[in-house]
Amino acid sequence: MQKLAERGWADRGADPVDARAVLVTITPAGRQVLAQVRTAAAEALVPRLERLDEASRRALADGVTVLARLVDGEAG
């Protein structure tokens, strides 16, 4: 976290409810870097995904759907 703050990508602040905790927020510069990283990752992944056959792409899409449900707290 410290390096993110040093780079200006995140801010650290005191939690008004719990003095032991630290609140971390992403800065506009951090959002810009995150968007760049996501774009670069997608650009690197797309050619590999295009090499998959249709059944593999469908299986991968189904897996991503299940993972998204898990992240959202929904049951399988």
mmCIF file with all atom_site columns, C-alpha atoms in Angstrom:
data_model
loop_
_atom_site.group_PDB
_atom_site.id
_atom_site.type_symbol
_atom_site.label_atom_id
_atom_site.label_alt_id
_atom_site.label_comp_id
_atom_site.label_asym_id
_atom_site.label_entity_id
_atom_site.label_seq_id
_atom_site.pdbx_PDB_ins_code
_atom_site.Cartn_x
_atom_site.Cartn_y
_atom_site.Cartn_z
_atom_site.occupancy
_atom_site.B_iso_or_equiv
_atom_site.pdbx_formal_charge
_atom_site.auth_seq_id
_atom_site.auth_comp_id
_atom_site.auth_asym_id
_atom_site.auth_atom_id
_atom_site.pdbx_PDB_model_num
ATOM 1  C CA . MET A 1 1  ? 0.000   0.000   0.000   1.00 0.00 ? 1  MET A CA 1
ATOM 2  C CA . GLN A 1 2  ? 2.793   2.408   0.820   1.00 0.00 ? 2  GLN A CA 1
ATOM 3  C CA . LYS A 1 3  ? 4.242   2.205   -2.689  1.00 0.00 ? 3  LYS A CA 1
ATOM 4  C CA . LEU A 1 4  ? 0.814   2.924   -4.205  1.00 0.00 ? 4  LEU A CA 1
ATOM 5  C CA . ALA A 1 5  ? 0.540   6.021   -2.032  1.00 0.00 ? 5  ALA A CA 1
ATOM 6  C CA . GLU A 1 6  ? 4.100   7.087   -2.866  1.00 0.00 ? 6  GLU A CA 1
ATOM 7  C CA . ARG A 1 7  ? 3.262   6.880   -6.563  1.00 0.00 ? 7  ARG A CA 1
ATOM 8  C CA . GLY A 1 8  ? 0.092   8.915   -6.051  1.00 0.00 ? 8  GLY A CA 1
ATOM 9  C CA . TRP A 1 9  ? -2.168  6.031   -7.018  1.00 0.00 ? 9  TRP A CA 1
ATOM 10 C CA . ALA A 1 10 ? -3.890  5.693   -3.629  1.00 0.00 ? 10 ALA A CA 1
ATOM 11 C CA . ASP A 1 11 ? -4.590  7.748   -0.551  1.00 0.00 ? 11 ASP A CA 1
ATOM 12 C CA . ARG A 1 12 ? -4.507  6.501   3.021   1.00 0.00 ? 12 ARG A CA 1
ATOM 13 C CA . GLY A 1 13 ? -6.691  8.010   5.687   1.00 0.00 ? 13 GLY A CA 1
ATOM 14 C CA . ALA A 1 14 ? -7.867  7.377   9.197   1.00 0.00 ? 14 ALA A CA 1
ATOM 15 C CA . ASP A 1 15 ? -11.083 5.452   9.697   1.00 0.00 ? 15 ASP A CA 1
ATOM 16 C CA . PRO A 1 16 ? -13.387 7.718   11.715  1.00 0.00 ? 16 PRO A CA 1
ATOM 17 C CA . VAL A 1 17 ? -15.083 4.682   13.283  1.00 0.00 ? 17 VAL A CA 1
ATOM 18 C CA . ASP A 1 18 ? -12.037 2.534   14.078  1.00 0.00 ? 18 ASP A CA 1
ATOM 19 C CA . ALA A 1 19 ? -8.748  4.241   14.938  1.00 0.00 ? 19 ALA A CA 1
ATOM 20 C CA . ARG A 1 20 ? -6.876  0.969   14.317  1.00 0.00 ? 20 ARG A CA 1
ATOM 21 C CA . ALA A 1 21 ? -8.038  0.807   10.708  1.00 0.00 ? 21 ALA A CA 1
ATOM 22 C CA . VAL A 1 22 ? -6.849  2.664   7.637   1.00 0.00 ? 22 VAL A CA 1
ATOM 23 C CA . LEU A 1 23 ? -9.122  3.681   4.791   1.00 0.00 ? 23 LEU A CA 1
ATOM 24 C CA . VAL A 1 24 ? -7.587  3.350   1.344   1.00 0.00 ? 24 VAL A CA 1
ATOM 25 C CA . THR A 1 25 ? -9.020  5.109   -1.685  1.00 0.00 ? 25 THR A CA 1
ATOM 26 C CA . ILE A 1 26 ? -7.874  5.075   -5.277  1.00 0.00 ? 26 ILE A CA 1
ATOM 27 C CA . THR A 1 27 ? -6.860  8.432   -6.741  1.00 0.00 ? 27 THR A CA 1
ATOM 28 C CA . PRO A 1 28 ? -7.660  9.680   -10.242 1.00 0.00 ? 28 PRO A CA 1
ATOM 29 C CA . ALA A 1 29 ? -4.049  8.842   -11.201 1.00 0.00 ? 29 ALA A CA 1
ATOM 30 C CA . GLY A 1 30 ? -4.547  5.366   -9.764  1.00 0.00 ? 30 GLY A CA 1
ATOM 31 C CA . ARG A 1 31 ? -7.723  4.903   -11.812 1.00 0.00 ? 31 ARG A CA 1
ATOM 32 C CA . GLN A 1 32 ? -5.826  5.920   -14.937 1.00 0.00 ? 32 GLN A CA 1
ATOM 33 C CA . VAL A 1 33 ? -3.039  3.413   -14.258 1.00 0.00 ? 33 VAL A CA 1
ATOM 34 C CA . LEU A 1 34 ? -5.594  0.697   -13.486 1.00 0.00 ? 34 LEU A CA 1
ATOM 35 C CA . ALA A 1 35 ? -7.346  1.362   -16.803 1.00 0.00 ? 35 ALA A CA 1
ATOM 36 C CA . GLN A 1 36 ? -4.015  1.184   -18.656 1.00 0.00 ? 36 GLN A CA 1
ATOM 37 C CA . VAL A 1 37 ? -3.102  -2.105  -16.983 1.00 0.00 ? 37 VAL A CA 1
ATOM 38 C CA . ARG A 1 38 ? -6.512  -3.594  -17.763 1.00 0.00 ? 38 ARG A CA 1
ATOM 39 C CA . THR A 1 39 ? -6.231  -2.511  -21.396 1.00 0.00 ? 39 THR A CA 1
ATOM 40 C CA . ALA A 1 40 ? -2.750  -3.997  -21.706 1.00 0.00 ? 40 ALA A CA 1
ATOM 41 C CA . ALA A 1 41 ? -3.896  -7.258  -20.121 1.00 0.00 ? 41 ALA A CA 1
ATOM 42 C CA . ALA A 1 42 ? -6.865  -7.498  -22.490 1.00 0.00 ? 42 ALA A CA 1
ATOM 43 C CA . GLU A 1 43 ? -4.669  -6.764  -25.497 1.00 0.00 ? 43 GLU A CA 1
ATOM 44 C CA . ALA A 1 44 ? -2.301  -9.538  -24.448 1.00 0.00 ? 44 ALA A CA 1
ATOM 45 C CA . LEU A 1 45 ? -5.113  -12.008 -23.781 1.00 0.00 ? 45 LEU A CA 1
ATOM 46 C CA . VAL A 1 46 ? -7.323  -11.483 -26.847 1.00 0.00 ? 46 VAL A CA 1
ATOM 47 C CA . PRO A 1 47 ? -4.971  -13.153 -29.388 1.00 0.00 ? 47 PRO A CA 1
ATOM 48 C CA . ARG A 1 48 ? -4.700  -16.190 -27.127 1.00 0.00 ? 48 ARG A CA 1
ATOM 49 C CA . LEU A 1 49 ? -8.453  -16.417 -26.684 1.00 0.00 ? 49 LEU A CA 1
ATOM 50 C CA . GLU A 1 50 ? -8.937  -16.199 -30.439 1.00 0.00 ? 50 GLU A CA 1
ATOM 51 C CA . ARG A 1 51 ? -6.864  -19.363 -30.835 1.00 0.00 ? 51 ARG A CA 1
ATOM 52 C CA . LEU A 1 52 ? -9.329  -21.365 -28.719 1.00 0.00 ? 52 LEU A CA 1
ATOM 53 C CA . ASP A 1 53 ? -11.963 -23.469 -30.440 1.00 0.00 ? 53 ASP A CA 1
ATOM 54 C CA . GLU A 1 54 ? -15.628 -22.581 -29.941 1.00 0.00 ? 54 GLU A CA 1
ATOM 55 C CA . ALA A 1 55 ? -16.213 -25.255 -27.278 1.00 0.00 ? 55 ALA A CA 1
ATOM 56 C CA . SER A 1 56 ? -13.272 -24.019 -25.230 1.00 0.00 ? 56 SER A CA 1
ATOM 57 C CA . ARG A 1 57 ? -14.414 -20.394 -25.495 1.00 0.00 ? 57 ARG A CA 1
ATOM 58 C CA . ARG A 1 58 ? -17.906 -21.421 -24.397 1.00 0.00 ? 58 ARG A CA 1
ATOM 59 C CA . ALA A 1 59 ? -16.500 -23.392 -21.434 1.00 0.00 ? 59 ALA A CA 1
ATOM 60 C CA . LEU A 1 60 ? -14.343 -20.435 -20.450 1.00 0.00 ? 60 LEU A CA 1
ATOM 61 C CA . ALA A 1 61 ? -17.309 -18.048 -20.674 1.00 0.00 ? 61 ALA A CA 1
ATOM 62 C CA . ASP A 1 62 ? -19.368 -20.400 -18.480 1.00 0.00 ? 62 ASP A CA 1
ATOM 63 C CA . GLY A 1 63 ? -16.537 -20.511 -15.947 1.00 0.00 ? 63 GLY A CA 1
ATOM 64 C CA . VAL A 1 64 ? -16.287 -16.725 -15.874 1.00 0.00 ? 64 VAL A CA 1
ATOM 65 C CA . THR A 1 65 ? -20.040 -16.534 -15.261 1.00 0.00 ? 65 THR A CA 1
ATOM 66 C CA . VAL A 1 66 ? -19.743 -18.898 -12.282 1.00 0.00 ? 66 VAL A CA 1
ATOM 67 C CA . LEU A 1 67 ? -16.787 -16.948 -10.868 1.00 0.00 ? 67 LEU A CA 1
ATOM 68 C CA . ALA A 1 68 ? -18.718 -13.684 -11.221 1.00 0.00 ? 68 ALA A CA 1
ATOM 69 C CA . ARG A 1 69 ? -21.595 -15.191 -9.251  1.00 0.00 ? 69 ARG A CA 1
ATOM 70 C CA . LEU A 1 70 ? -19.204 -16.295 -6.530  1.00 0.00 ? 70 LEU A CA 1
ATOM 71 C CA . VAL A 1 71 ? -17.667 -12.831 -6.329  1.00 0.00 ? 71 VAL A CA 1
ATOM 72 C CA . ASP A 1 72 ? -21.151 -11.301 -6.141  1.00 0.00 ? 72 ASP A CA 1
ATOM 73 C CA . GLY A 1 73 ? -22.039 -13.688 -3.299  1.00 0.00 ? 73 GLY A CA 1
ATOM 74 C CA . GLU A 1 74 ? -24.609 -15.703 -5.195  1.00 0.00 ? 74 GLU A CA 1
ATOM 75 C CA . ALA A 1 75 ? -24.891 -19.468 -4.791  1.00 0.00 ? 75 ALA A CA 1
ATOM 76 C CA . GLY A 1 76 ? -23.942 -21.689 -7.764  1.00 0.00 ? 76 GLY A CA 1
#
